[in-house]
Amino acid sequence: MKSSPHKKIIFICTAAALGGLLFGFDTAVISGTVEAVKRQFGMSVATEGWFVSSGLLGCILGVVVAGLISDALGRKKALLLSAVLFLLSGIVCAWAASVNGLVAGRLLGGLGVGIVSVAAPMYITEFAPSKSRGSMVALYQLAITIGIVMAYFSNALMLSLSEDVSSFPLFGSWLGNGQAWRGMFLVMVVPSLLYLLFIAMVPESPRWLIAKNRTDAALKILRSVREGDASSQEYQTIVSATETKKTSNRSVFSKAVRYPLFIGIMLAVFQQFCGINAIIYYGPKIFETAGLTTGSALQTQIVIGVVNVLFTLFAISQADKFGRRPLLLTGLAGIIVSLVVAGFCFYTGQTGGWLLVGCILLFVACFAFSLGPVTWILINEIFPTDLRVKAVSICTMAVWLSVWVIGQFFPLALSTIGPSGVFWCFAAISFLNLLFVLKLIKETKGQSLESVEMVYAGGH
Ligand code: BGC
């Protein structure tokens, strides 16, 4: 039986979004492994730093690889490559006999994350119908948040399995002796295989095919994913936009693209400089200081993770109704209030109550329906197709470099200006972000990619 265009598009976008799950899983899994790996290989502080940051280095390289492959060989090939890299990473890390082996495995996984972070949201953006593009790209962000929570659960599961290896004679000698970390990495093989399978089943992006003159194949794919006449109209729009650009032969730094590039880079940097990753990863410590946890850091990680998932669902339902701009503005208002109040809790020493915990959860919730998904939605829709890959790669690179800067300087900032100072800095940057959105971000819901491109091309 032939499936309807609507069902097909849901399948295609969900399959690509699964890459987000691997992104989330890969970046979160490491938090549960560091202590055990350190013990097993007797790591120095420098080696530990190298082990933890090798994934991030892989991400940065992966963004470059994604840029080259998605343009030359297609978006689908880039996604396939990322699935293979995740698979290899899980296997290499699980069987690593030395720190070097582990670092090699982490680099492979990082490369996968870097590629996915460019190719998956871009592929979804190019496929999704205008009226549901926001929700479809938000699916990718939802998958990231689910991947993060899955990593926490699977780490906990591996840890408890390794405590009683007698019930697992086959894996006993392998997972026992404090080696649960091997299982934690190996789990990634399962979603990687699923991802490989799903991506093998989806078609290439029609926009890329048209750019490569493979117009018949593009039209055929468009017909299978659009209702009625919509496919021929969209086909014509893409073809004429592509023709105009072919003759202009412009670069990513040409005047017409400079302005959207500025917008995209600012969105990327602002997303990270609200402090999301510092809060996700240091949140449990903050909860502990607040004296509110009865159990392990894991429980608080899970609470934060689940709030992140739930409020991303809200973004999925609203990105194409309420719109990108209102989501950003409301979310930023909540982010600023929660950061300012959390800063006061630290400043006045009132860290032992529900107020601080409430602020952290409010912050995560507001991020989850605004900066989290909307950054990826906007970065992927504001550029013209001929330059999308290059421009999106530059913006995504800005995301990863910002992640690196925060990771390097957050602990230092905590010990110099203290938690209140850090929270207020994040609040001040988010306030600038609010002004930036008010002044420069235009609504793009419901518009075709070709018209969004025109919205930003003029520069005002
Ligand atoms: C960000 C990540 C962050 C995640 C949290 C993503 O959009 O790019 O840095 O860890 O959201 O949900």
PDB file of N, CA and C and ligand atoms in Angstrom, residues 23 27 140-141 144-145 148 271-272 276-277 280-281 308 312 367-368 371-373 375-376 399-400 403, ligand 1:
ATOM      1  N   PHE A  23      23.243  12.746  18.818  1.00  0.00           N
ATOM      2  CA  PHE A  23      23.929  13.974  19.245  1.00  0.00           C
ATOM      3  C   PHE A  23      23.792  14.107  20.763  1.00  0.00           C
ATOM      4  N   THR A  27      26.878  13.350  23.574  1.00  0.00           N
ATOM      5  CA  THR A  27      27.436  14.433  24.394  1.00  0.00           C
ATOM      6  C   THR A  27      27.173  14.204  25.895  1.00  0.00           C
ATOM      7  N   TYR A 140      13.870  17.559  15.780  1.00  0.00           N
ATOM      8  CA  TYR A 140      15.308  17.284  15.909  1.00  0.00           C
ATOM      9  C   TYR A 140      15.804  17.704  17.302  1.00  0.00           C
ATOM     10  N   GLN A 141      15.345  18.879  17.758  1.00  0.00           N
ATOM     11  CA  GLN A 141      15.733  19.328  19.101  1.00  0.00           C
ATOM     12  C   GLN A 141      15.137  18.383  20.158  1.00  0.00           C
ATOM     13  N   ILE A 144      17.335  15.513  20.517  1.00  0.00           N
ATOM     14  CA  ILE A 144      18.548  15.812  21.299  1.00  0.00           C
ATOM     15  C   ILE A 144      18.230  15.638  22.785  1.00  0.00           C
ATOM     16  N   THR A 145      17.098  16.218  23.205  1.00  0.00           N
ATOM     17  CA  THR A 145      16.773  16.185  24.637  1.00  0.00           C
ATOM     18  C   THR A 145      16.479  14.748  25.093  1.00  0.00           C
ATOM     19  N   ILE A 148      19.765  12.921  25.543  1.00  0.00           N
ATOM     20  CA  ILE A 148      20.451  13.270  26.798  1.00  0.00           C
ATOM     21  C   ILE A 148      19.881  12.423  27.951  1.00  0.00           C
ATOM     22  N   GLN A 271      22.627  31.372  21.802  1.00  0.00           N
ATOM     23  CA  GLN A 271      22.014  30.136  22.331  1.00  0.00           C
ATOM     24  C   GLN A 271      22.894  29.549  23.435  1.00  0.00           C
ATOM     25  N   GLN A 272      24.195  29.555  23.197  1.00  0.00           N
ATOM     26  CA  GLN A 272      25.095  28.939  24.173  1.00  0.00           C
ATOM     27  C   GLN A 272      25.378  29.851  25.358  1.00  0.00           C
ATOM     28  N   ILE A 276      23.104  27.326  28.971  1.00  0.00           N
ATOM     29  CA  ILE A 276      22.345  26.068  29.033  1.00  0.00           C
ATOM     30  C   ILE A 276      23.193  24.864  29.426  1.00  0.00           C
ATOM     31  N   ASN A 277      24.366  24.701  28.785  1.00  0.00           N
ATOM     32  CA  ASN A 277      25.126  23.484  29.084  1.00  0.00           C
ATOM     33  C   ASN A 277      25.728  23.523  30.479  1.00  0.00           C
ATOM     34  N   ILE A 280      22.772  22.446  32.577  1.00  0.00           N
ATOM     35  CA  ILE A 280      22.436  21.022  32.448  1.00  0.00           C
ATOM     36  C   ILE A 280      23.466  20.175  33.203  1.00  0.00           C
ATOM     37  N   TYR A 281      24.762  20.505  33.049  1.00  0.00           N
ATOM     38  CA  TYR A 281      25.779  19.642  33.635  1.00  0.00           C
ATOM     39  C   TYR A 281      26.140  20.001  35.080  1.00  0.00           C
ATOM     40  N   ASN A 308      13.307  19.369  30.173  1.00  0.00           N
ATOM     41  CA  ASN A 308      13.823  19.766  28.863  1.00  0.00           C
ATOM     42  C   ASN A 308      13.019  19.101  27.731  1.00  0.00           C
ATOM     43  N   THR A 312      10.127  20.983  25.169  1.00  0.00           N
ATOM     44  CA  THR A 312      10.430  20.988  23.732  1.00  0.00           C
ATOM     45  C   THR A 312       9.187  20.534  22.969  1.00  0.00           C
ATOM     46  N   PHE A 367      14.235  27.611  28.052  1.00  0.00           N
ATOM     47  CA  PHE A 367      15.197  27.327  26.977  1.00  0.00           C
ATOM     48  C   PHE A 367      14.582  26.307  26.012  1.00  0.00           C
ATOM     49  N   ALA A 368      13.941  25.287  26.604  1.00  0.00           N
ATOM     50  CA  ALA A 368      13.455  24.165  25.802  1.00  0.00           C
ATOM     51  C   ALA A 368      12.407  24.572  24.772  1.00  0.00           C
ATOM     52  N   LEU A 371      15.087  29.159  22.822  1.00  0.00           N
ATOM     53  CA  LEU A 371      16.424  29.130  22.219  1.00  0.00           C
ATOM     54  C   LEU A 371      16.826  27.751  21.703  1.00  0.00           C
ATOM     55  N   GLY A 372      16.415  26.687  22.402  1.00  0.00           N
ATOM     56  CA  GLY A 372      16.792  25.327  21.983  1.00  0.00           C
ATOM     57  C   GLY A 372      16.364  25.072  20.543  1.00  0.00           C
ATOM     58  N   PRO A 373      15.049  24.908  20.305  1.00  0.00           N
ATOM     59  CA  PRO A 373      14.623  24.589  18.939  1.00  0.00           C
ATOM     60  C   PRO A 373      14.701  25.755  17.955  1.00  0.00           C
ATOM     61  N   THR A 375      16.599  28.328  17.569  1.00  0.00           N
ATOM     62  CA  THR A 375      17.913  28.625  16.985  1.00  0.00           C
ATOM     63  C   THR A 375      18.156  27.740  15.762  1.00  0.00           C
ATOM     64  N   TRP A 376      17.915  26.437  15.928  1.00  0.00           N
ATOM     65  CA  TRP A 376      18.162  25.513  14.800  1.00  0.00           C
ATOM     66  C   TRP A 376      17.192  25.778  13.657  1.00  0.00           C
ATOM     67  N   VAL A 399      28.275  27.582  17.163  1.00  0.00           N
ATOM     68  CA  VAL A 399      27.661  26.884  18.309  1.00  0.00           C
ATOM     69  C   VAL A 399      28.746  26.106  19.057  1.00  0.00           C
ATOM     70  N   TRP A 400      29.519  25.293  18.303  1.00  0.00           N
ATOM     71  CA  TRP A 400      30.496  24.405  18.961  1.00  0.00           C
ATOM     72  C   TRP A 400      31.649  25.174  19.590  1.00  0.00           C
ATOM     73  N   VAL A 403      30.332  26.411  22.794  1.00  0.00           N
ATOM     74  CA  VAL A 403      30.270  25.323  23.782  1.00  0.00           C
ATOM     75  C   VAL A 403      31.662  25.170  24.410  1.00  0.00           C
TER      76      VAL A 403
HETATM   77  C1  BGC B   1      22.060  22.915  22.148  1.00  0.00           C
HETATM   78  C2  BGC B   1      22.940  22.057  23.032  1.00  0.00           C
HETATM   79  C3  BGC B   1      22.207  21.751  24.328  1.00  0.00           C
HETATM   80  C4  BGC B   1      20.854  21.142  24.039  1.00  0.00           C
HETATM   81  C5  BGC B   1      20.069  20.988  25.309  1.00  0.00           C
HETATM   82  C6  BGC B   1      20.761  22.189  21.890  1.00  0.00           C
HETATM   83  O1  BGC B   1      19.937  22.956  21.058  1.00  0.00           O
HETATM   84  O2  BGC B   1      22.714  23.193  20.918  1.00  0.00           O
HETATM   85  O3  BGC B   1      24.142  22.737  23.284  1.00  0.00           O
HETATM   86  O4  BGC B   1      22.947  20.838  25.109  1.00  0.00           O
HETATM   87  O5  BGC B   1      20.123  21.948  23.133  1.00  0.00           O
HETATM   88  O6  BGC B   1      18.772  20.547  25.106  1.00  0.00           O
END
